[in-house]
Amino acid sequence: MAEKYTAEQLQAINDRGGSILVGAAAGSGKTTVLSERIVSMLADREHPLDASRILVLTFSKAAAAEMRQRIKKKLNQRIAADPGDPYLKRQQRQLRRARISTVHSF
């Protein structure tokens, strides 16, 4: 992770005890934290999560598109760091099947 996170943000990214709720003011890094959390879960080989099994709900189409783009970008960065990794490349292909949409369309 090239970005710097607060202790609370790192907890949200790394906690694997179940569901989490991230609530904060606009511009505080919620989308960044959530996209990093998702990518770190996708890259976790100890507790594999297939990208096609992800569900991310937002309130707007623009937010859903931004979340998908950020996840894709972060996953691509990990692949660039290890281009021969078949696991990450599979996750990249499966990302197209992830449910990242508005609450209404879900």
Short mmCIF file of N, CA, C and O in Angstrom, two decimals:
data_model
loop_
_atom_site.label_atom_id
_atom_site.label_comp_id
_atom_site.label_asym_id
_atom_site.label_seq_id
_atom_site.Cartn_x
_atom_site.Cartn_y
_atom_site.Cartn_z
N MET A 1 0.84 -1.18 0.00
CA MET A 1 0.00 0.00 0.00
C MET A 1 0.88 1.24 0.00
O MET A 1 1.63 1.47 0.93
N ALA A 2 0.77 2.02 -1.02
CA ALA A 2 1.59 3.21 -1.13
C ALA A 2 1.00 4.38 -0.35
O ALA A 2 1.69 5.31 0.00
N GLU A 3 -0.29 4.32 -0.07
CA GLU A 3 -0.95 5.42 0.62
C GLU A 3 -0.75 5.30 2.13
O GLU A 3 -0.50 4.24 2.65
N LYS A 4 -0.90 6.43 2.81
CA LYS A 4 -0.80 6.43 4.27
C LYS A 4 -2.20 6.43 4.84
O LYS A 4 -3.06 7.20 4.41
N TYR A 5 -2.41 5.55 5.81
CA TYR A 5 -3.72 5.40 6.42
C TYR A 5 -3.63 5.66 7.91
O TYR A 5 -2.61 5.40 8.54
N THR A 6 -4.74 6.13 8.48
CA THR A 6 -4.82 6.28 9.93
C THR A 6 -5.00 4.91 10.56
O THR A 6 -5.30 3.93 9.87
N ALA A 7 -4.86 4.84 11.87
CA ALA A 7 -5.06 3.57 12.58
C ALA A 7 -6.48 3.04 12.34
O ALA A 7 -6.67 1.83 12.15
N GLU A 8 -7.46 3.93 12.35
CA GLU A 8 -8.84 3.51 12.14
C GLU A 8 -9.06 3.00 10.72
O GLU A 8 -9.77 2.03 10.49
N GLN A 9 -8.44 3.67 9.75
CA GLN A 9 -8.56 3.22 8.37
C GLN A 9 -7.90 1.86 8.18
O GLN A 9 -8.46 0.97 7.53
N LEU A 10 -6.73 1.66 8.78
CA LEU A 10 -6.06 0.37 8.69
C LEU A 10 -6.90 -0.73 9.33
O LEU A 10 -6.95 -1.85 8.83
N GLN A 11 -7.57 -0.41 10.41
CA GLN A 11 -8.43 -1.40 11.06
C GLN A 11 -9.57 -1.80 10.10
O GLN A 11 -9.88 -2.98 9.97
N ALA A 12 -10.17 -0.82 9.43
CA ALA A 12 -11.24 -1.11 8.49
C ALA A 12 -10.73 -1.92 7.30
O ALA A 12 -11.42 -2.80 6.79
N ILE A 13 -9.52 -1.64 6.85
CA ILE A 13 -8.94 -2.37 5.72
C ILE A 13 -8.62 -3.81 6.10
O ILE A 13 -8.89 -4.74 5.35
N ASN A 14 -8.07 -4.01 7.28
CA ASN A 14 -7.52 -5.32 7.65
C ASN A 14 -8.43 -6.20 8.47
O ASN A 14 -8.16 -7.40 8.58
N ASP A 15 -9.48 -5.69 9.06
CA ASP A 15 -10.35 -6.50 9.90
C ASP A 15 -11.07 -7.55 9.06
O ASP A 15 -11.68 -7.23 8.05
N ARG A 16 -10.99 -8.78 9.49
CA ARG A 16 -11.65 -9.87 8.78
C ARG A 16 -12.65 -10.59 9.69
O ARG A 16 -13.02 -11.71 9.44
N GLY A 17 -13.09 -9.92 10.75
CA GLY A 17 -14.00 -10.54 11.70
C GLY A 17 -15.45 -10.56 11.26
O GLY A 17 -16.29 -11.08 11.94
N GLY A 18 -15.78 -9.97 10.14
CA GLY A 18 -17.16 -9.92 9.67
C GLY A 18 -17.40 -8.64 8.92
O GLY A 18 -16.49 -8.02 8.39
N SER A 19 -18.63 -8.22 8.92
CA SER A 19 -19.01 -6.99 8.21
C SER A 19 -18.52 -5.77 8.99
O SER A 19 -18.37 -5.82 10.20
N ILE A 20 -18.32 -4.70 8.26
CA ILE A 20 -17.94 -3.43 8.89
C ILE A 20 -18.82 -2.33 8.34
O ILE A 20 -19.38 -2.45 7.25
N LEU A 21 -18.91 -1.26 9.09
CA LEU A 21 -19.59 -0.06 8.65
C LEU A 21 -18.57 1.06 8.68
O LEU A 21 -17.94 1.30 9.71
N VAL A 22 -18.40 1.72 7.56
CA VAL A 22 -17.48 2.85 7.48
C VAL A 22 -18.32 4.10 7.28
O VAL A 22 -18.98 4.26 6.27
N GLY A 23 -18.29 4.95 8.28
CA GLY A 23 -19.03 6.21 8.21
C GLY A 23 -18.09 7.36 8.53
O GLY A 23 -17.36 7.31 9.51
N ALA A 24 -18.07 8.35 7.68
CA ALA A 24 -17.18 9.50 7.88
C ALA A 24 -17.64 10.63 6.97
O ALA A 24 -18.48 10.43 6.08
N ALA A 25 -17.08 11.79 7.17
CA ALA A 25 -17.43 12.97 6.38
C ALA A 25 -16.96 12.82 4.93
O ALA A 25 -16.07 12.02 4.62
N ALA A 26 -17.56 13.61 4.07
CA ALA A 26 -17.17 13.63 2.67
C ALA A 26 -15.69 13.99 2.54
O ALA A 26 -15.19 14.86 3.25
N GLY A 27 -15.00 13.28 1.66
CA GLY A 27 -13.60 13.57 1.41
C GLY A 27 -12.64 13.01 2.44
O GLY A 27 -11.44 13.31 2.41
N SER A 28 -13.13 12.15 3.33
CA SER A 28 -12.28 11.62 4.40
C SER A 28 -11.55 10.33 4.01
O SER A 28 -10.73 9.84 4.77
N GLY A 29 -11.87 9.76 2.84
CA GLY A 29 -11.17 8.57 2.39
C GLY A 29 -11.97 7.28 2.46
O GLY A 29 -11.40 6.20 2.39
N LYS A 30 -13.28 7.36 2.58
CA LYS A 30 -14.10 6.15 2.68
C LYS A 30 -13.94 5.26 1.45
O LYS A 30 -13.73 4.06 1.58
N THR A 31 -14.05 5.83 0.27
CA THR A 31 -13.95 5.05 -0.96
C THR A 31 -12.56 4.44 -1.09
O THR A 31 -12.41 3.28 -1.47
N THR A 32 -11.55 5.18 -0.73
CA THR A 32 -10.17 4.67 -0.77
C THR A 32 -10.01 3.50 0.18
O THR A 32 -9.45 2.45 -0.18
N VAL A 33 -10.50 3.64 1.39
CA VAL A 33 -10.39 2.57 2.39
C VAL A 33 -11.17 1.34 1.94
O VAL A 33 -10.66 0.21 2.01
N LEU A 34 -12.40 1.53 1.48
CA LEU A 34 -13.20 0.38 1.07
C LEU A 34 -12.62 -0.32 -0.15
O LEU A 34 -12.61 -1.55 -0.21
N SER A 35 -12.10 0.44 -1.10
CA SER A 35 -11.51 -0.21 -2.28
C SER A 35 -10.24 -0.96 -1.89
O SER A 35 -9.99 -2.07 -2.37
N GLU A 36 -9.45 -0.41 -0.98
CA GLU A 36 -8.24 -1.11 -0.50
C GLU A 36 -8.63 -2.37 0.27
O GLU A 36 -7.99 -3.40 0.15
N ARG A 37 -9.68 -2.28 1.08
CA ARG A 37 -10.16 -3.45 1.83
C ARG A 37 -10.55 -4.57 0.86
O ARG A 37 -10.18 -5.73 1.04
N ILE A 38 -11.30 -4.22 -0.17
CA ILE A 38 -11.75 -5.23 -1.13
C ILE A 38 -10.57 -5.86 -1.85
O ILE A 38 -10.47 -7.09 -1.97
N VAL A 39 -9.63 -5.05 -2.30
CA VAL A 39 -8.47 -5.59 -3.03
C VAL A 39 -7.61 -6.45 -2.11
O VAL A 39 -7.12 -7.50 -2.51
N SER A 40 -7.44 -6.03 -0.86
CA SER A 40 -6.64 -6.85 0.06
C SER A 40 -7.33 -8.19 0.32
O SER A 40 -6.66 -9.21 0.48
N MET A 41 -8.66 -8.19 0.33
CA MET A 41 -9.39 -9.46 0.49
C MET A 41 -9.25 -10.32 -0.76
O MET A 41 -9.11 -11.54 -0.68
N LEU A 42 -9.27 -9.70 -1.93
CA LEU A 42 -9.11 -10.44 -3.18
C LEU A 42 -7.72 -11.05 -3.29
O LEU A 42 -7.55 -12.11 -3.90
N ALA A 43 -6.72 -10.39 -2.74
CA ALA A 43 -5.34 -10.87 -2.83
C ALA A 43 -4.99 -11.87 -1.74
O ALA A 43 -3.92 -12.47 -1.79
N ASP A 44 -5.86 -12.07 -0.77
CA ASP A 44 -5.60 -12.94 0.37
C ASP A 44 -5.77 -14.41 -0.02
O ASP A 44 -6.88 -14.88 -0.24
N ARG A 45 -4.67 -15.12 -0.09
CA ARG A 45 -4.73 -16.52 -0.47
C ARG A 45 -5.09 -17.44 0.70
O ARG A 45 -5.54 -18.55 0.50
N GLU A 46 -4.88 -16.97 1.91
CA GLU A 46 -5.24 -17.77 3.10
C GLU A 46 -6.75 -17.89 3.25
O GLU A 46 -7.25 -18.91 3.69
N HIS A 47 -7.46 -16.83 2.93
CA HIS A 47 -8.92 -16.79 3.01
C HIS A 47 -9.45 -16.29 1.68
O HIS A 47 -9.89 -15.15 1.56
N PRO A 48 -9.39 -17.14 0.66
CA PRO A 48 -9.71 -16.69 -0.70
C PRO A 48 -11.15 -16.20 -0.83
O PRO A 48 -12.08 -16.76 -0.26
N LEU A 49 -11.30 -15.14 -1.57
CA LEU A 49 -12.59 -14.57 -1.90
C LEU A 49 -12.58 -14.34 -3.40
O LEU A 49 -11.76 -13.59 -3.91
N ASP A 50 -13.47 -15.01 -4.10
CA ASP A 50 -13.55 -14.85 -5.53
C ASP A 50 -14.17 -13.48 -5.85
O ASP A 50 -15.19 -13.11 -5.27
N ALA A 51 -13.57 -12.75 -6.76
CA ALA A 51 -14.03 -11.41 -7.10
C ALA A 51 -15.48 -11.42 -7.58
O ALA A 51 -16.20 -10.45 -7.38
N SER A 52 -15.92 -12.50 -8.18
CA SER A 52 -17.29 -12.56 -8.68
C SER A 52 -18.31 -12.66 -7.55
O SER A 52 -19.50 -12.53 -7.78
N ARG A 53 -17.86 -12.83 -6.31
CA ARG A 53 -18.76 -12.95 -5.17
C ARG A 53 -18.87 -11.66 -4.35
O ARG A 53 -19.48 -11.64 -3.30
N ILE A 54 -18.32 -10.59 -4.87
CA ILE A 54 -18.34 -9.31 -4.17
C ILE A 54 -19.67 -8.61 -4.44
O ILE A 54 -20.18 -8.62 -5.55
N LEU A 55 -20.18 -7.98 -3.39
CA LEU A 55 -21.35 -7.11 -3.52
C LEU A 55 -21.00 -5.78 -2.86
O LEU A 55 -20.69 -5.74 -1.67
N VAL A 56 -21.02 -4.72 -3.65
CA VAL A 56 -20.79 -3.37 -3.15
C VAL A 56 -21.98 -2.53 -3.57
O VAL A 56 -22.29 -2.45 -4.76
N LEU A 57 -22.64 -1.91 -2.59
CA LEU A 57 -23.80 -1.08 -2.88
C LEU A 57 -23.50 0.37 -2.56
O LEU A 57 -22.94 0.68 -1.51
N THR A 58 -23.88 1.25 -3.47
CA THR A 58 -23.71 2.69 -3.29
C THR A 58 -25.05 3.37 -3.56
O THR A 58 -26.01 2.71 -3.95
N PHE A 59 -25.08 4.68 -3.38
CA PHE A 59 -26.32 5.41 -3.61
C PHE A 59 -26.42 6.05 -4.98
O PHE A 59 -27.48 6.54 -5.35
N SER A 60 -25.33 6.05 -5.74
CA SER A 60 -25.39 6.66 -7.07
C SER A 60 -24.61 5.83 -8.08
O SER A 60 -23.68 5.10 -7.72
N LYS A 61 -25.01 5.95 -9.33
CA LYS A 61 -24.31 5.25 -10.41
C LYS A 61 -22.87 5.73 -10.51
O LYS A 61 -21.96 4.93 -10.76
N ALA A 62 -22.66 7.03 -10.30
CA ALA A 62 -21.31 7.58 -10.36
C ALA A 62 -20.42 6.98 -9.28
O ALA A 62 -19.26 6.64 -9.53
N ALA A 63 -20.96 6.83 -8.08
CA ALA A 63 -20.18 6.24 -6.98
C ALA A 63 -19.87 4.78 -7.25
O ALA A 63 -18.77 4.30 -6.97
N ALA A 64 -20.81 4.06 -7.83
CA ALA A 64 -20.57 2.65 -8.17
C ALA A 64 -19.48 2.54 -9.23
O ALA A 64 -18.59 1.69 -9.13
N ALA A 65 -19.54 3.39 -10.24
CA ALA A 65 -18.52 3.37 -11.29
C ALA A 65 -17.15 3.72 -10.73
O ALA A 65 -16.14 3.10 -11.09
N GLU A 66 -17.11 4.71 -9.84
CA GLU A 66 -15.84 5.10 -9.23
C GLU A 66 -15.28 3.96 -8.38
O GLU A 66 -14.08 3.69 -8.42
N MET A 67 -16.13 3.28 -7.62
CA MET A 67 -15.66 2.17 -6.79
C MET A 67 -15.09 1.05 -7.65
O MET A 67 -14.02 0.53 -7.39
N ARG A 68 -15.81 0.70 -8.71
CA ARG A 68 -15.32 -0.35 -9.61
C ARG A 68 -13.97 0.04 -10.21
O ARG A 68 -13.04 -0.76 -10.27
N GLN A 69 -13.85 1.30 -10.63
CA GLN A 69 -12.60 1.77 -11.24
C GLN A 69 -11.45 1.73 -10.24
O GLN A 69 -10.34 1.35 -10.59
N ARG A 70 -11.71 2.15 -9.02
CA ARG A 70 -10.64 2.14 -8.01
C ARG A 70 -10.20 0.72 -7.67
O ARG A 70 -9.00 0.48 -7.50
N ILE A 71 -11.14 -0.18 -7.55
CA ILE A 71 -10.78 -1.58 -7.27
C ILE A 71 -9.95 -2.13 -8.42
O ILE A 71 -8.92 -2.77 -8.21
N LYS A 72 -10.40 -1.87 -9.63
CA LYS A 72 -9.67 -2.34 -10.82
C LYS A 72 -8.25 -1.77 -10.84
O LYS A 72 -7.28 -2.50 -11.08
N LYS A 73 -8.12 -0.47 -10.56
CA LYS A 73 -6.81 0.18 -10.57
C LYS A 73 -5.88 -0.42 -9.51
O LYS A 73 -4.72 -0.73 -9.78
N LYS A 74 -6.39 -0.60 -8.30
CA LYS A 74 -5.56 -1.16 -7.22
C LYS A 74 -5.17 -2.61 -7.52
O LYS A 74 -4.05 -3.02 -7.24
N LEU A 75 -6.08 -3.37 -8.10
CA LEU A 75 -5.76 -4.75 -8.46
C LEU A 75 -4.71 -4.76 -9.57
O LEU A 75 -3.76 -5.55 -9.53
N ASN A 76 -4.84 -3.86 -10.53
CA ASN A 76 -3.84 -3.76 -11.61
C ASN A 76 -2.46 -3.38 -11.06
O ASN A 76 -1.44 -3.86 -11.58
N GLN A 77 -2.43 -2.54 -10.04
CA GLN A 77 -1.15 -2.18 -9.42
C GLN A 77 -0.49 -3.40 -8.78
O GLN A 77 0.72 -3.58 -8.89
N ARG A 78 -1.28 -4.23 -8.15
CA ARG A 78 -0.72 -5.45 -7.55
C ARG A 78 -0.23 -6.40 -8.62
O ARG A 78 0.79 -7.07 -8.46
N ILE A 79 -0.95 -6.49 -9.73
CA ILE A 79 -0.53 -7.35 -10.83
C ILE A 79 0.76 -6.81 -11.46
O ILE A 79 1.66 -7.57 -11.80
N ALA A 80 0.87 -5.51 -11.58
CA ALA A 80 2.08 -4.90 -12.14
C ALA A 80 3.30 -5.21 -11.27
O ALA A 80 4.41 -5.38 -11.78
N ALA A 81 3.08 -5.30 -9.96
CA ALA A 81 4.18 -5.63 -9.05
C ALA A 81 4.58 -7.10 -9.15
O ALA A 81 5.71 -7.45 -8.82
N ASP A 82 3.66 -7.96 -9.61
CA ASP A 82 3.94 -9.38 -9.76
C ASP A 82 3.19 -9.89 -11.00
O ASP A 82 2.17 -10.58 -10.89
N PRO A 83 3.68 -9.55 -12.20
CA PRO A 83 2.94 -9.83 -13.42
C PRO A 83 2.73 -11.32 -13.73
O PRO A 83 1.86 -11.66 -14.52
N GLY A 84 3.48 -12.18 -13.10
CA GLY A 84 3.33 -13.61 -13.37
C GLY A 84 2.37 -14.30 -12.42
O GLY A 84 2.25 -15.53 -12.46
N ASP A 85 1.67 -13.57 -11.59
CA ASP A 85 0.79 -14.16 -10.58
C ASP A 85 -0.55 -14.57 -11.19
O ASP A 85 -1.40 -13.72 -11.48
N PRO A 86 -0.78 -15.87 -11.38
CA PRO A 86 -2.04 -16.31 -12.01
C PRO A 86 -3.25 -16.08 -11.12
O PRO A 86 -4.36 -15.87 -11.62
N TYR A 87 -3.06 -16.09 -9.81
CA TYR A 87 -4.18 -15.87 -8.88
C TYR A 87 -4.75 -14.47 -9.05
O TYR A 87 -5.97 -14.29 -9.18
N LEU A 88 -3.90 -13.46 -9.07
CA LEU A 88 -4.36 -12.09 -9.22
C LEU A 88 -4.96 -11.85 -10.60
O LEU A 88 -5.94 -11.13 -10.75
N LYS A 89 -4.39 -12.47 -11.61
CA LYS A 89 -4.93 -12.32 -12.96
C LYS A 89 -6.33 -12.93 -13.06
O LYS A 89 -7.21 -12.38 -13.72
N ARG A 90 -6.54 -14.04 -12.37
CA ARG A 90 -7.88 -14.64 -12.34
C ARG A 90 -8.85 -13.70 -11.64
O ARG A 90 -9.98 -13.51 -12.09
N GLN A 91 -8.42 -13.11 -10.54
CA GLN A 91 -9.27 -12.17 -9.82
C GLN A 91 -9.64 -10.99 -10.72
O GLN A 91 -10.77 -10.52 -10.72
N GLN A 92 -8.67 -10.55 -11.51
CA GLN A 92 -8.91 -9.45 -12.44
C GLN A 92 -10.00 -9.82 -13.44
O GLN A 92 -10.89 -9.02 -13.73
N ARG A 93 -9.95 -11.03 -13.97
CA ARG A 93 -10.97 -11.49 -14.91
C ARG A 93 -12.34 -11.60 -14.23
O ARG A 93 -13.36 -11.25 -14.80
N GLN A 94 -12.34 -12.10 -12.99
CA GLN A 94 -13.60 -12.30 -12.26
C GLN A 94 -14.23 -10.98 -11.81
O GLN A 94 -15.43 -10.94 -11.54
N LEU A 95 -13.44 -9.93 -11.74
CA LEU A 95 -13.94 -8.64 -11.28
C LEU A 95 -15.10 -8.14 -12.16
O LEU A 95 -15.99 -7.46 -11.68
N ARG A 96 -15.11 -8.53 -13.42
CA ARG A 96 -16.20 -8.14 -14.31
C ARG A 96 -17.55 -8.65 -13.82
O ARG A 96 -18.59 -8.08 -14.12
N ARG A 97 -17.53 -9.74 -13.05
CA ARG A 97 -18.76 -10.35 -12.55
C ARG A 97 -19.14 -9.86 -11.15
O ARG A 97 -20.18 -10.26 -10.63
N ALA A 98 -18.32 -9.02 -10.56
CA ALA A 98 -18.62 -8.48 -9.23
C ALA A 98 -19.86 -7.60 -9.30
O ALA A 98 -20.05 -6.87 -10.26
N ARG A 99 -20.68 -7.65 -8.26
CA ARG A 99 -21.87 -6.79 -8.18
C ARG A 99 -21.47 -5.50 -7.49
O ARG A 99 -21.33 -5.45 -6.28
N ILE A 100 -21.25 -4.47 -8.26
CA ILE A 100 -20.95 -3.14 -7.74
C ILE A 100 -21.99 -2.22 -8.38
O ILE A 100 -21.90 -1.92 -9.57
N SER A 101 -22.98 -1.85 -7.58
CA SER A 101 -24.12 -1.13 -8.17
C SER A 101 -24.80 -0.26 -7.13
O SER A 101 -24.38 -0.20 -5.97
N THR A 102 -25.85 0.39 -7.56
CA THR A 102 -26.64 1.19 -6.63
C THR A 102 -27.56 0.29 -5.82
O THR A 102 -27.87 -0.83 -6.23
N VAL A 103 -28.00 0.80 -4.70
CA VAL A 103 -28.96 0.07 -3.87
C VAL A 103 -30.21 -0.20 -4.70
O VAL A 103 -30.74 -1.32 -4.70
N HIS A 104 -30.65 0.81 -5.44
CA HIS A 104 -31.87 0.69 -6.22
C HIS A 104 -31.77 -0.40 -7.29
O HIS A 104 -32.68 -1.20 -7.45
N SER A 105 -30.66 -0.44 -8.01
CA SER A 105 -30.54 -1.44 -9.09
C SER A 105 -30.33 -2.85 -8.54
O SER A 105 -30.67 -3.82 -9.19
N PHE A 106 -29.81 -2.95 -7.32
CA PHE A 106 -29.65 -4.27 -6.70
C PHE A 106 -31.01 -4.83 -6.35
O PHE A 106 -31.31 -5.96 -6.55
#
